[in-house]
Short mmCIF file of C-alpha atoms in Angstrom, two decimals:
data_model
loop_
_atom_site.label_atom_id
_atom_site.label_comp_id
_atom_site.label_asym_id
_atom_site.label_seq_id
_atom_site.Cartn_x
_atom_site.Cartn_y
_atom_site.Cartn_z
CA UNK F 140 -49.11 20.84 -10.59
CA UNK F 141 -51.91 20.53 -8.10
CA UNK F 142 -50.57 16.73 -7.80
CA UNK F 143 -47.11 17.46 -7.63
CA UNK F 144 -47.81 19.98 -5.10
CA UNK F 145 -50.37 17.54 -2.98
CA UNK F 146 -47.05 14.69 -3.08
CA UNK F 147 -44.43 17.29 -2.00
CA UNK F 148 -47.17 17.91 1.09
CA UNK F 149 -47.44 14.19 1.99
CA UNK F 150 -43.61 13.16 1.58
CA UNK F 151 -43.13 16.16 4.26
CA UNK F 152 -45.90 15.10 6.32
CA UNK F 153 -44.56 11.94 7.00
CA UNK F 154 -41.30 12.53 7.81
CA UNK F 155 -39.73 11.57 4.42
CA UNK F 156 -37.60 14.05 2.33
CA UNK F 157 -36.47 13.61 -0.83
CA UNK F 158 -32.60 13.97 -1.08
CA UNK F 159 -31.90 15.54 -4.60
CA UNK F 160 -28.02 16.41 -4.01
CA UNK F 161 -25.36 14.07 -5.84
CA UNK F 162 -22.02 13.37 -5.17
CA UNK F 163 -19.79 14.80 -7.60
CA UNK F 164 -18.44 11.74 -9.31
CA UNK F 165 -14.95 11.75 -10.86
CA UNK F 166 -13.33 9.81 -13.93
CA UNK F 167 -11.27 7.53 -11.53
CA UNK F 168 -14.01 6.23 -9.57
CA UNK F 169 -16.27 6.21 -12.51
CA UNK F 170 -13.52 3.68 -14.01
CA UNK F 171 -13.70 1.87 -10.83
CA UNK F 172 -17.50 1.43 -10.39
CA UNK F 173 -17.42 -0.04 -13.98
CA UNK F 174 -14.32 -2.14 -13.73
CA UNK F 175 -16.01 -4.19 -10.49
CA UNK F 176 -19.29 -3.97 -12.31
CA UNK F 177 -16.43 -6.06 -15.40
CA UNK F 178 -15.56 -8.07 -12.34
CA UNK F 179 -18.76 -9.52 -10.83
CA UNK F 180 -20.92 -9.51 -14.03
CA UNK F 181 -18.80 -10.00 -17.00
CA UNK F 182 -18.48 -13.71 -18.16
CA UNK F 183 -15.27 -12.93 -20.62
CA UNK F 184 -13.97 -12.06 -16.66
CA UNK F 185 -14.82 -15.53 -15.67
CA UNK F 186 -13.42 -16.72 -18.65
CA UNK F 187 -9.88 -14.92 -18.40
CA UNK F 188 -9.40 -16.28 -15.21
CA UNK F 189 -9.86 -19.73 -16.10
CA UNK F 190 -7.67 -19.03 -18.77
CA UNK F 191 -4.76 -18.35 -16.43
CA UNK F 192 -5.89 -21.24 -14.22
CA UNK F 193 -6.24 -23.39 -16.60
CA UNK F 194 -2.42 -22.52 -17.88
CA UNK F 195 -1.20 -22.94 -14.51
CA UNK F 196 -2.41 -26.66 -13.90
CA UNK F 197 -0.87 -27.53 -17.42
CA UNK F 198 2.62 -25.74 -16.29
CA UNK F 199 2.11 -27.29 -12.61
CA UNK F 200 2.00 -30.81 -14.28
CA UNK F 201 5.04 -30.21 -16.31
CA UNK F 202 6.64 -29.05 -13.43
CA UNK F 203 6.21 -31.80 -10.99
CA UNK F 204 7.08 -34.45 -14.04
CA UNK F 205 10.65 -33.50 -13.17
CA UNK F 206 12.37 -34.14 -9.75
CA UNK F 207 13.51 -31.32 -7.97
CA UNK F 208 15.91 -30.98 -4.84
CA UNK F 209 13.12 -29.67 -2.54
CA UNK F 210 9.70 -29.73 -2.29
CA UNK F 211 7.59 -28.24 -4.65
CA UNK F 212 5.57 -25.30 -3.42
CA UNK F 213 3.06 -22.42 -5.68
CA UNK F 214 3.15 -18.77 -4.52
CA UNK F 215 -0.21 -16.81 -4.67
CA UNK F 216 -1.00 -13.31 -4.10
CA UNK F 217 -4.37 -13.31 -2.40
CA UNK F 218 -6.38 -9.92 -3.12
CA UNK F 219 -7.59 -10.12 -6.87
CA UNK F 220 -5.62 -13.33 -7.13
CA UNK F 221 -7.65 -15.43 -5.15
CA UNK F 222 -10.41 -13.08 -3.46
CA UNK F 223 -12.59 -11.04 -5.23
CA UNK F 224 -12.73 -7.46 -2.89
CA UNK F 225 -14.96 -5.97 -5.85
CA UNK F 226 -17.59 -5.20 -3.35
CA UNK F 227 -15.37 -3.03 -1.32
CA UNK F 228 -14.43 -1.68 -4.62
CA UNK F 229 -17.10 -0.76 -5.70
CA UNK F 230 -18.27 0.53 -2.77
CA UNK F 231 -15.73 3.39 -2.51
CA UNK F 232 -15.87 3.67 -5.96
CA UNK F 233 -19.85 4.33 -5.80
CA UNK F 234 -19.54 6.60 -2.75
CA UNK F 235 -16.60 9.21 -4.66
CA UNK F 236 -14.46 7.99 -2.41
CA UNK F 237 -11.01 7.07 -2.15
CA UNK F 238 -9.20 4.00 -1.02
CA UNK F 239 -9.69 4.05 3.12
CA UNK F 240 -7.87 1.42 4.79
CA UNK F 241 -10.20 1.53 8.21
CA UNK F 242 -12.55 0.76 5.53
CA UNK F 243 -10.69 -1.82 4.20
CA UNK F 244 -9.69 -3.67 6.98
CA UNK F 245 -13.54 -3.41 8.21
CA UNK F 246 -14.01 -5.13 5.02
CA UNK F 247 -11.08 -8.12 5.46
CA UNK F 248 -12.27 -8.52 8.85
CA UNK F 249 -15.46 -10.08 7.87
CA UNK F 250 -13.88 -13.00 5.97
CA UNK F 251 -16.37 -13.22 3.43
CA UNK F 252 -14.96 -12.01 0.02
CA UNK F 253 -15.69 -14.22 -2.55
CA UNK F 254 -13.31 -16.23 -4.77
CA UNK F 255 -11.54 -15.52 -8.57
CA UNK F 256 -13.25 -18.19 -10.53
CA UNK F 257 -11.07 -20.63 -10.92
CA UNK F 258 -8.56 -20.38 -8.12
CA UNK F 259 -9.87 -22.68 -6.07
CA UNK F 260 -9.70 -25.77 -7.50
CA UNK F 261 -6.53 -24.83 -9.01
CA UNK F 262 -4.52 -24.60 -5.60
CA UNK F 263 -6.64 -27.74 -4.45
CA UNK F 264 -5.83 -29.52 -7.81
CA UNK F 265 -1.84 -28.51 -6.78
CA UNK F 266 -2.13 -29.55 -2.65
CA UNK F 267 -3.53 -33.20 -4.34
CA UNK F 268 -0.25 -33.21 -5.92
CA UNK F 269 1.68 -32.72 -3.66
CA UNK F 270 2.34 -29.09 -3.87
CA UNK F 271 2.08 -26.52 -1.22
CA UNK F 272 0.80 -23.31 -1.32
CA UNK F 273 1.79 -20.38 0.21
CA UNK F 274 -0.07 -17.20 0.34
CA UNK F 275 2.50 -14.34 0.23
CA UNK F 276 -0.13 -10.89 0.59
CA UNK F 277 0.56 -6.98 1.55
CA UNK F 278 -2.53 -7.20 3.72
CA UNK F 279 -0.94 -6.09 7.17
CA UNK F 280 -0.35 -8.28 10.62
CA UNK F 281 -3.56 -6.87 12.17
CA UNK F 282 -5.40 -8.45 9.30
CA UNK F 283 -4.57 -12.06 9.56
CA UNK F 284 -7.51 -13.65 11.56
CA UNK F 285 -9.79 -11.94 8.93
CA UNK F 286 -7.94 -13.21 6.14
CA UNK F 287 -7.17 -16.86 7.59
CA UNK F 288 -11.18 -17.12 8.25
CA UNK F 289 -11.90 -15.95 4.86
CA UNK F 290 -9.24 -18.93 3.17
CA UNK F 291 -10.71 -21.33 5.49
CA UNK F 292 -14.07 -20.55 4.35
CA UNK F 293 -13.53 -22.33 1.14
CA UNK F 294 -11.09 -25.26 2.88
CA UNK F 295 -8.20 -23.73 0.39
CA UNK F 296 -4.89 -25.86 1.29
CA UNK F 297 -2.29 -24.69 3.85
CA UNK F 298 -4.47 -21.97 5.17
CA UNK F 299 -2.41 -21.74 8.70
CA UNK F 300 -0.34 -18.60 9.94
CA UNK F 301 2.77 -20.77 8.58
CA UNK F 302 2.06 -20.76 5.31
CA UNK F 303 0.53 -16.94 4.84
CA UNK F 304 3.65 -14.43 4.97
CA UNK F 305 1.84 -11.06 5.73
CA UNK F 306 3.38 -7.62 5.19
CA UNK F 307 5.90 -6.57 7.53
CA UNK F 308 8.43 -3.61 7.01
CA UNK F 309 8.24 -3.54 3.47
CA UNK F 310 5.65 -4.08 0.39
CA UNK F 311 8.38 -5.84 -1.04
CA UNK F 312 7.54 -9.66 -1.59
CA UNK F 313 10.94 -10.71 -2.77
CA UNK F 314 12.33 -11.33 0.60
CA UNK F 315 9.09 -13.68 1.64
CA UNK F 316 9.88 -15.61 -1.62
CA UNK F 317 13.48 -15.81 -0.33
CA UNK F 318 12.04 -17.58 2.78
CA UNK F 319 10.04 -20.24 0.78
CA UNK F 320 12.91 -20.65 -1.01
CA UNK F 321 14.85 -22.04 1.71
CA UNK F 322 12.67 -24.86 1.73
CA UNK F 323 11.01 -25.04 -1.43
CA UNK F 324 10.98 -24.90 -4.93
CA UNK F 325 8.74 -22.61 -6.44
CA UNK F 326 7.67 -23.58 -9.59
CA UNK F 327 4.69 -20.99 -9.83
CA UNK F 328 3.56 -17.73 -8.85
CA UNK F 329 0.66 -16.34 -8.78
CA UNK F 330 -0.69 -12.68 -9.25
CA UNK F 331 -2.54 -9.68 -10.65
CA UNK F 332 0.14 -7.10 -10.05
CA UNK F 333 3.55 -7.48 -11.23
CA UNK F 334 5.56 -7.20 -8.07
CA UNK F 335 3.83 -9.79 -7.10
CA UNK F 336 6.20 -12.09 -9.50
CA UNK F 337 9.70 -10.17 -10.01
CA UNK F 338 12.23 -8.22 -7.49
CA UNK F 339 12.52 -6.37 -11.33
CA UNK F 340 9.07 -4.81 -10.32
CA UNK F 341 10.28 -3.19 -7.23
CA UNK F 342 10.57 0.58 -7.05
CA UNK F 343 9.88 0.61 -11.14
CA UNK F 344 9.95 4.79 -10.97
CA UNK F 345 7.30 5.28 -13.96
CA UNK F 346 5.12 3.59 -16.62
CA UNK F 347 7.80 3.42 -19.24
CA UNK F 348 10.14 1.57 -17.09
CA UNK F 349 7.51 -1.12 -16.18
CA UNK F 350 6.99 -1.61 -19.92
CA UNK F 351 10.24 -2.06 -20.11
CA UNK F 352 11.08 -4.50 -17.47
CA UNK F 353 7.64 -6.10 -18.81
CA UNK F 354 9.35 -7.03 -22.34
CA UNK F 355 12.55 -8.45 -20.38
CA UNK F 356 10.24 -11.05 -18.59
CA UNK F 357 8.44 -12.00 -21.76
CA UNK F 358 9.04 -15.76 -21.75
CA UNK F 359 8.33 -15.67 -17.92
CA UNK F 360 4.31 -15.06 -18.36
CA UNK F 361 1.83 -18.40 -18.81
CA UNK F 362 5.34 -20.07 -17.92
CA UNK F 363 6.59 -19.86 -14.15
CA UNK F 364 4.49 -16.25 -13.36
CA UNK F 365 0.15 -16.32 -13.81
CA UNK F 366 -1.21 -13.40 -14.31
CA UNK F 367 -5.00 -13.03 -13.05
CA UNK F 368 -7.17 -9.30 -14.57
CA UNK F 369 -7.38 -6.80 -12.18
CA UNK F 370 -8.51 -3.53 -14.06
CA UNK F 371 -9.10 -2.14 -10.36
CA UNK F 372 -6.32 -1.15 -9.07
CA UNK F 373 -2.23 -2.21 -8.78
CA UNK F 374 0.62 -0.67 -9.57
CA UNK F 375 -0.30 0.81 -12.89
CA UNK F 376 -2.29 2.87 -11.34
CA UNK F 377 0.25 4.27 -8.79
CA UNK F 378 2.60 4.66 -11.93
CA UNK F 379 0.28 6.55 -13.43
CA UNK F 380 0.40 9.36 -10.96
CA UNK F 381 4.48 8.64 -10.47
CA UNK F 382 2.90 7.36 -6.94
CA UNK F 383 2.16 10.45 -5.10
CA UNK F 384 -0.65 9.08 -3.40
CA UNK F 385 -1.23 12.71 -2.01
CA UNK F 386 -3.19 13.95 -5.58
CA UNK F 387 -7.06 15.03 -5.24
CA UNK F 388 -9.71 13.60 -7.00
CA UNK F 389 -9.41 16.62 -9.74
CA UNK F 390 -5.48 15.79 -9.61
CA UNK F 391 -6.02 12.58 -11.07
CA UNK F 392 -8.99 13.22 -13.32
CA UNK F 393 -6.68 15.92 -14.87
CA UNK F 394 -3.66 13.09 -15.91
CA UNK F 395 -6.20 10.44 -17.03
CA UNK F 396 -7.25 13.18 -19.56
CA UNK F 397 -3.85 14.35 -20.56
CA UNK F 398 -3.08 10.57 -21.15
CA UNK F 399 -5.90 9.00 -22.65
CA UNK F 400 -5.85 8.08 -26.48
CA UNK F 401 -8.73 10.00 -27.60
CA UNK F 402 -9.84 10.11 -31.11
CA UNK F 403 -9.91 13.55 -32.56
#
């Protein structure tokens, strides 16, 4: 006690006091924290990626064995596709706090994320063939310098304003893959949420219909579409709250417990 006491004296003495309060932590974030802790430390991570990346150079070279009409071109998603954001991630996540998109665009606006293993030398293996990429992302107009900076960082192909189609009026992608169409074939597409691949995706109203439009496309995945883990974030999790972004912390802790398979 009389030691305790004499280091309590000192730490307030010099200036330094001990902060004992915690941030309430919630299940979501909790999930979050340990699915970018999955993302930068796990090496079956690493290996699912190259998985997909590895599929997608075997389906490019099948692809470009046949002549087509136009050029051939691959669509990518870039945020979990191609960039790794888990340290934003898990910042937020480690904080209690939700997505924050001054936060986020504080974050794209350095440029620095690091890639999905894999990804790059996939899209460079696809530019030596002829292929070009395009890099069709819901990251908005005011991010593009940030974003172009961070591509160029790792000399990834076609990393000009003409060949990344940014967000505009709508989330939707399908009308930016109507554009590349014009010009190109696409013959893959890359992504780790399913609108990135399928008008079908768009507006999906719940979980169930998802699933469903999920076991239409069946023959479409490790064929045309790539699908890259993201256990972050995406559209499942939006479903899971029927997208009312509006829900607390509580609100969402509450229907992850009513939904969860937990043995009894």
């Amino acid at each position: 006690m009389i030691l305790l006491s004499f280091s309590l004296l000192l730490n307030a003495c010099s200036g330094v006091i001990e902060n004992t309060q915690t941030i309430p932590s919630s299940i979501i974030n909790n999930g979050k924290a340990w699915a970018s802790l999955y993302q930068q430390r796990a090496a079956e991570y690493k290996a699912l990626c190259f998985q997909a990346y590895n599929i997608a150079k075997l389906r490019l070279d099948l692809a470009i064995a046949k002549h087509g009409k136009k050029p051939f071109a691959v669509v990518t998603d870039i945020d979990e596709t191609l960039l790794d954001n888990s340290p934003y991630d898990a910042a937020q996540a480690i904080k209690n706090l939700d997505f924050d998109s001054k936060a986020w665009k504080r974050w794209t606006a350095k440029g620095i994320a690091d890639t999905v293993p894999g990804a790059p030398s996939f899209f460079k293996y696809a530019a030596a063939k002829g292929v070009t990429v395009f890099y069709i992302t819901n990251r908005d107009e005011d991010e593009r310098a940030g974003t172009l900076k961070n591509l160029k960082l790792y000399n990834l192909p076609n990393a000009d304003s003409a060949h990344l189609l940014l967000k505009q009026k709508t989330s939707s992608k399908e009308a930016r893959r109507q554009q590349v169409l014009k010009t190109h074939q696409i013959i893959l597409l890359c992504g780790d949420n399913l609108p990135d691949f399928d008008l079908l995706y768009d507006n999906q109203p719940s979980e169930e219909s998802r699933m469903t439009t999920t076991e239409k496309l069946t023959k479409e995945f490790g064929s045309r579409y790539i699908v890259i883990p993201n256990p972050s974030y995406g559209d499942f999790e939006g479903a899971l709250f029927n997208f009312n972004y509006k829900l607390t912390g509580a609100q969402k802790d509450s229907i992850i417990r009513a939904k969860l398979k937990v043995d009894k």
